[in-house]
CSV table of C-alpha atoms and ligand atoms in Angstrom, one decimal:
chain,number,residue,atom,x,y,z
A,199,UNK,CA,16.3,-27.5,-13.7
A,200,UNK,CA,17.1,-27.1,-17.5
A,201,UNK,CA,14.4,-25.4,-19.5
A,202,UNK,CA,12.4,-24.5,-16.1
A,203,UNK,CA,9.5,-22.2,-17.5
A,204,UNK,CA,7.6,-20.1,-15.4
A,205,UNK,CA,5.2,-17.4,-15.4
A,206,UNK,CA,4.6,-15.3,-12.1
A,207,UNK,CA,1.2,-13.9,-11.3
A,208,UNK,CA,0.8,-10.3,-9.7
A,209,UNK,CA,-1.8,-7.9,-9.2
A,210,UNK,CA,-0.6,-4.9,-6.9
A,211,UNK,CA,2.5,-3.7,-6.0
A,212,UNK,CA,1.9,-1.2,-3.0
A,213,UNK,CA,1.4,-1.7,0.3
A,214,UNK,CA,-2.1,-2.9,1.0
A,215,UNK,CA,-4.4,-0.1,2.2
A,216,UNK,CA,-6.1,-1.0,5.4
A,217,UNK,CA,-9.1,-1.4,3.9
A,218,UNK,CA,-8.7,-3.6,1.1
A,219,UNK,CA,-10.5,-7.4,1.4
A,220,UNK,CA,-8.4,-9.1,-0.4
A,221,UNK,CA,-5.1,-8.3,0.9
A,222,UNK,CA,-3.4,-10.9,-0.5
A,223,UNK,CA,-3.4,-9.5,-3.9
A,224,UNK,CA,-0.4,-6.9,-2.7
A,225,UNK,CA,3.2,-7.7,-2.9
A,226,UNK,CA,5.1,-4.6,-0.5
A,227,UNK,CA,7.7,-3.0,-3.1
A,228,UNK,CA,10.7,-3.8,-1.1
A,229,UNK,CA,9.5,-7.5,-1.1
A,230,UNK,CA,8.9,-7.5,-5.0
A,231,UNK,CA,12.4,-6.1,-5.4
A,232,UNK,CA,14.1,-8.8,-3.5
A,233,UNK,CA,11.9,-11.1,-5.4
A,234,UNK,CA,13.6,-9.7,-8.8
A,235,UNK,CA,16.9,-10.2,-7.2
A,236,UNK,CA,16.4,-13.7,-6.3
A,237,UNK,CA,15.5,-14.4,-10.6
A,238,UNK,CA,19.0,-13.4,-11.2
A,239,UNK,CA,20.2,-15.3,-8.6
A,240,UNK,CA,18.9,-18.1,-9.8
A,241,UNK,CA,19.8,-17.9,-13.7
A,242,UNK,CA,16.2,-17.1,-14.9
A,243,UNK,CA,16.3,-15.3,-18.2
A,244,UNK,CA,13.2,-12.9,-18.0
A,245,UNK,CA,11.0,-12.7,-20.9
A,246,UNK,CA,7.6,-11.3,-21.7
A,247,UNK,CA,4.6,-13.9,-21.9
A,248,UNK,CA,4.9,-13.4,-25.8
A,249,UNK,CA,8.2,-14.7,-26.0
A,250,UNK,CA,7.9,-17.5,-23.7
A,251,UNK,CA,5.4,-18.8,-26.2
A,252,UNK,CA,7.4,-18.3,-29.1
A,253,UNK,CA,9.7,-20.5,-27.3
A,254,UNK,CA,6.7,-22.9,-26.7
A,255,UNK,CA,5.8,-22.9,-30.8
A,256,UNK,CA,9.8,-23.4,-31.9
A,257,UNK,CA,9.7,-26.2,-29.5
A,258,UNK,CA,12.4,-25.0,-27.6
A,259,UNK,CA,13.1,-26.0,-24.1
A,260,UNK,CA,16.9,-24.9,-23.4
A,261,UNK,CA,16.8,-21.9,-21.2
A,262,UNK,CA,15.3,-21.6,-17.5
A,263,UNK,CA,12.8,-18.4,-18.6
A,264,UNK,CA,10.3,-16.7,-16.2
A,265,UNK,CA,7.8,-14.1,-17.4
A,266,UNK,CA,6.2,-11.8,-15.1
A,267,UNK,CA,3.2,-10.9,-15.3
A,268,UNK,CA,0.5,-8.2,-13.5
A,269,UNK,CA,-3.2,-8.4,-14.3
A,270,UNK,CA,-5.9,-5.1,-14.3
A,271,UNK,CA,-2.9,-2.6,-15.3
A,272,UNK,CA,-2.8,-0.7,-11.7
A,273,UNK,CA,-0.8,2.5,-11.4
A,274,UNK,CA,1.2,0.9,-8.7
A,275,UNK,CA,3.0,-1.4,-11.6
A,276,UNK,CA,4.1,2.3,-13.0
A,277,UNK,CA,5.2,3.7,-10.0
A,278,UNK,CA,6.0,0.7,-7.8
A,279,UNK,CA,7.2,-2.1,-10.1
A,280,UNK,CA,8.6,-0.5,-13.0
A,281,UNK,CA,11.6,1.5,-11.6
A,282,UNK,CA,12.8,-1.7,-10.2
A,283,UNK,CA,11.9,-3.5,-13.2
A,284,UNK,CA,14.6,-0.8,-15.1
A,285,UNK,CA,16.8,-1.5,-12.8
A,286,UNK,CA,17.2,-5.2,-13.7
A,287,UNK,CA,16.6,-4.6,-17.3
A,288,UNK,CA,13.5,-7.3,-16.9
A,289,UNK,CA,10.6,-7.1,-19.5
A,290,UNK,CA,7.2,-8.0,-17.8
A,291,UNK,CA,3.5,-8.5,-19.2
A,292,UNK,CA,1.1,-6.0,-18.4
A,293,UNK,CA,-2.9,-7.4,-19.1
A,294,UNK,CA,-5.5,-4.0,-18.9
A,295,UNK,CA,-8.8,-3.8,-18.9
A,296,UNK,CA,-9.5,-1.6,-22.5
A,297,UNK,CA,-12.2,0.2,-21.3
A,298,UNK,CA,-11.3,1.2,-18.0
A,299,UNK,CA,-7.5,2.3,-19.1
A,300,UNK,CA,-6.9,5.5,-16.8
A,301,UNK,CA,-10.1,4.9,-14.9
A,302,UNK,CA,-10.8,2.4,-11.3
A,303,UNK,CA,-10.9,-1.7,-10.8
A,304,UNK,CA,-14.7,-1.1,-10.5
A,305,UNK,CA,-15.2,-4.7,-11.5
A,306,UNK,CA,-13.7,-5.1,-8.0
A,307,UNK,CA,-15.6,-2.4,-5.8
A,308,UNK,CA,-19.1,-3.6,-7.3
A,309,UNK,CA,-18.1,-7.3,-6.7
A,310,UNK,CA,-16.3,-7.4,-3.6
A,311,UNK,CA,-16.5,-4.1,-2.2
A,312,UNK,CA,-12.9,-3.6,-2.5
A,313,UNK,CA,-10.6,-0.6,-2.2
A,314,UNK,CA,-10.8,1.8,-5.3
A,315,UNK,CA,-7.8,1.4,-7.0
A,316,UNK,CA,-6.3,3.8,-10.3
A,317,UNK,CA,-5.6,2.1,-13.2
A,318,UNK,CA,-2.8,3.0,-15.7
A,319,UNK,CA,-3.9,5.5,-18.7
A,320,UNK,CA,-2.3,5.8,-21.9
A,321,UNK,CA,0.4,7.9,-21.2
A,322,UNK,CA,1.3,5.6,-18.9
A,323,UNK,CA,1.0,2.3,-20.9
A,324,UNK,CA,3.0,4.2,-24.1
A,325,UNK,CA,5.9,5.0,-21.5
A,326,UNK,CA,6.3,1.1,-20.2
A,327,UNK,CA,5.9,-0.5,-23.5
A,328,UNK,CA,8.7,2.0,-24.7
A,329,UNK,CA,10.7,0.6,-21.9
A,330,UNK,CA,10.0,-3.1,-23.1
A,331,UNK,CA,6.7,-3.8,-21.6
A,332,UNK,CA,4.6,-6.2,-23.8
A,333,UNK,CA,0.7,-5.2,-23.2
A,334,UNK,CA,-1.9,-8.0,-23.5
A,335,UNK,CA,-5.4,-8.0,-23.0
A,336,UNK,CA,-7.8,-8.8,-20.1
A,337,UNK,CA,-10.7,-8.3,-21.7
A,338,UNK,CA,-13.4,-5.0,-22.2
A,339,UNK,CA,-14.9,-4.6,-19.3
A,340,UNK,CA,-13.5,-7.5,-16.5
A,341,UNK,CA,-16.5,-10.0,-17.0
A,342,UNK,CA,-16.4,-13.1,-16.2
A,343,UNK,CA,-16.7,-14.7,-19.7
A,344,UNK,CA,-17.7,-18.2,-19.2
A,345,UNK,CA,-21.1,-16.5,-17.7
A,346,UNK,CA,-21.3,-14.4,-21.5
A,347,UNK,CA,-23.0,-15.3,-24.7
A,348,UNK,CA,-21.9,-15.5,-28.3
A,349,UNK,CA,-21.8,-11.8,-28.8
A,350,UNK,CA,-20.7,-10.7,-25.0
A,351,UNK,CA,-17.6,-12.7,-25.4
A,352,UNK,CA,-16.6,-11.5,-29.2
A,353,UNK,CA,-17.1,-8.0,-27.6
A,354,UNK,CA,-14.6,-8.5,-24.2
A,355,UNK,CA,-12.2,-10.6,-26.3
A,356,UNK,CA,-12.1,-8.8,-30.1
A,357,UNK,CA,-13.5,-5.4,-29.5
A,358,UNK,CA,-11.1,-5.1,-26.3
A,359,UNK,CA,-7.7,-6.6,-28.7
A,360,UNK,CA,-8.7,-3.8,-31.4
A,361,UNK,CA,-8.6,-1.0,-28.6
A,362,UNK,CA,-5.5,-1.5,-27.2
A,363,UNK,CA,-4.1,-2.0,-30.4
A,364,UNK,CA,-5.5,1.1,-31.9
A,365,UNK,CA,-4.6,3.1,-28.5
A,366,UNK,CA,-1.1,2.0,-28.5
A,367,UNK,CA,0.1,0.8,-31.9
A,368,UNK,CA,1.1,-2.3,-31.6
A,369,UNK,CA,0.0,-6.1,-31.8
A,370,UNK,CA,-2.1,-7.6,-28.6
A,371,UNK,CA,-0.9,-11.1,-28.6
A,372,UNK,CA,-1.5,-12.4,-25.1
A,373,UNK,CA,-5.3,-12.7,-24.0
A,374,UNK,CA,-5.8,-13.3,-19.8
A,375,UNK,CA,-8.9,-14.4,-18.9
A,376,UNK,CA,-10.9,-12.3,-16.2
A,377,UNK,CA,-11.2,-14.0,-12.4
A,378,UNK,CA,-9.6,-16.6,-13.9
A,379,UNK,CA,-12.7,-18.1,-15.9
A,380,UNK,CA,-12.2,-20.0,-19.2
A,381,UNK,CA,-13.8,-23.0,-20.8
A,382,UNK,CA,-13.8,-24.4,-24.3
A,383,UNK,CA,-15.6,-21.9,-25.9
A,384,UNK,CA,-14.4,-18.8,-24.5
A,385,UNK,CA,-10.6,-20.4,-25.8
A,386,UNK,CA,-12.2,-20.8,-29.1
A,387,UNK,CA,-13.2,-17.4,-29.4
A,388,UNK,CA,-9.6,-15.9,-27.9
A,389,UNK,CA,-8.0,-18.4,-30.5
A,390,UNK,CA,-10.2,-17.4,-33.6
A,391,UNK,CA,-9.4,-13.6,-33.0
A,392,UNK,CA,-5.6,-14.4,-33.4
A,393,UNK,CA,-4.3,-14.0,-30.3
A,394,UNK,CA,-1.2,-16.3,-29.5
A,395,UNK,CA,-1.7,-17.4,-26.1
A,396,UNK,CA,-4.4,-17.1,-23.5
A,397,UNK,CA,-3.5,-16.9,-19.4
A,398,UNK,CA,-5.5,-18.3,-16.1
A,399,UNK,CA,-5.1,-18.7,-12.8
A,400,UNK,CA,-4.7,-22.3,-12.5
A,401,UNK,CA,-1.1,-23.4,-11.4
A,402,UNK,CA,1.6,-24.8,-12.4
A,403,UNK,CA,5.0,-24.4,-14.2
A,404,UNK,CA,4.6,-24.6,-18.4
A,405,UNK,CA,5.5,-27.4,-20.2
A,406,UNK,CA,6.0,-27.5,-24.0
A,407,UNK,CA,3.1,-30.1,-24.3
A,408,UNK,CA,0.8,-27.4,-22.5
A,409,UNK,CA,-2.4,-25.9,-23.9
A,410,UNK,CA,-1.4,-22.3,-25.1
A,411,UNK,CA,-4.6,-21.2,-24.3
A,412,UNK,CA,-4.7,-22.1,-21.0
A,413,UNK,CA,-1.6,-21.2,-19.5
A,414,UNK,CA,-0.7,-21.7,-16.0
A,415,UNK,CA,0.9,-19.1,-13.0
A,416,UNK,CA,2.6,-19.1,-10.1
A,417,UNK,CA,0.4,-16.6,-7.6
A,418,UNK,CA,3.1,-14.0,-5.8
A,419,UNK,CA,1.1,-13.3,-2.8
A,420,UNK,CA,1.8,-10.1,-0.1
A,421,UNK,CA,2.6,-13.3,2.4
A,422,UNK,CA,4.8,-15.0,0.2
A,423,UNK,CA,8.3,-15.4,2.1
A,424,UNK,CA,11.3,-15.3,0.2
A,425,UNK,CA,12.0,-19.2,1.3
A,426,UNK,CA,8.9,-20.0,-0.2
A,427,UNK,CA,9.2,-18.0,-3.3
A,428,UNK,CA,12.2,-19.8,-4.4
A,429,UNK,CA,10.3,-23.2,-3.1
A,430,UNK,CA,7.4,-22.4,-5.8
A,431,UNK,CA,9.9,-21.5,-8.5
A,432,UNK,CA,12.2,-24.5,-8.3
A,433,UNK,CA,10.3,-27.2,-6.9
A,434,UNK,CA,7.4,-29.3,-8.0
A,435,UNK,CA,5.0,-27.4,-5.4
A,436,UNK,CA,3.3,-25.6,-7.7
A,437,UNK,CA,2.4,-28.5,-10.2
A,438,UNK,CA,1.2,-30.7,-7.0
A,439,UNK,CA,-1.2,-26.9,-6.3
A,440,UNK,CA,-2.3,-27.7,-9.8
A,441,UNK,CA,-2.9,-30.9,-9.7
A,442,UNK,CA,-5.1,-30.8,-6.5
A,443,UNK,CA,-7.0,-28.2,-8.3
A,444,UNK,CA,-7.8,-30.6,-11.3
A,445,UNK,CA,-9.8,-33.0,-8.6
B,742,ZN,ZN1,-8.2,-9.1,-13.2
């Protein structure tokens, strides 16, 4: 399992309210925290998505490395994830939506009627990244970019990299593309603006010879077992997922 390198998807850590559709997209607290345990247990060396890739341009492929990340920025990851988080010592990779920081997921409520969930605001993004959190973006607004013109996607991909920068003072590096939804040209645009890698959904483990642009995930899921958590993370289950996924 030498140079294993992974990257974890999450959304919210709460407890799903009753009401939410896509219940799925919770992992319980007390599930994520034996989920952090079982990294260490396992001789992952936990690293933010940045570094992972800086791994991926030096060509180096020595150490077993997971990064963790959680897309939309919920306030769950701040009062849920991140005390458990400190307690490991574990960097993670936080993606937000730039102009909703400190509002609602109201890409989801208008789209899938979902549960109204509060998203982190700046206070709360200058606290994690003092506490080693790297913050990367997920676009302006939560479009689905492959749908966008020319100038839609320069405004969700640039416009949105500026913000956070200019919000929180330091370089956006990591781009994560909204539901999922990337093609050739909406890399091209995430590539030209200077970020250094660009996230999905599609799944897999990472390989040196990947695309940085289109990175793949391993979905933590609020049914995901322990058994099967490790499963994923050492075995070739997820690149099978993947591959089924290609057609
Ligand atoms: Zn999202």
């Amino acid at each position: 399992m030498k140079g294993k390198k992974i990257i974890l998807m999450y959304h919210n850590i709460a407890n799903p309210p009753y009401r939410a559709k896509m219940k799925g997209l919770y992992v319980l607290p007390s599930m994520f925290k034996v989920q952090m345990w079982l990294l260490k247990f396992l001789g992952f060396k936990v690293v933010t998505v940045k570094a992972l890739v800086e791994q991926m341009y030096a060509n180096n492929d020595t150490d077993n490395l997971v990064a963790l990340t959680f897309d939309d920025g919920y306030e769950d990851f701040y009062k849920n994830a991140m005390p458990i988080l400190a307690q490991y010592r574990y960097p993670a990779t936080v993606f937000v939506v730039s102009s909703l920081i400190g509002k609602t997921n109201e890409w989801d409520v208008s789209r899938y009627g979902g549960v109204v969930e509060r998203l982190m605001d700046v206070q709360q993004l200058k606290e994690i990244k003092q506490m080693g959190v790297e913050i990367g973006s997920h676009s302006l607004s939560h479009k689905d970019l492959t749908l966008l013109d020319d100038d839609g996607l320069k405004t969700e991909i640039m416009d949105s990299k500026k913000q956070i920068e200019d919000l929180l003072q330091i370089p956006v590096e990591t781009f994560c593309y909204p539901f999922g939804g990337c093609n050739e040209r909406v890399k091209d645009v995430v590539r030209a603006v200077h970020y250094k890698s660009g996230i999905g959904t599609k799944r897999g483990s990472v390989y040196l010879s990947d695309d940085l642009f289109d990175l793949r995930r391993i979905p933590v899921r609020l049914n995901t077992h322990p058994l099967l958590f490790i499963y994923k993370i050492i075995s070739a289950y997820e690149d099978k997922k993947g591959r089924c996924e290609r057609h």
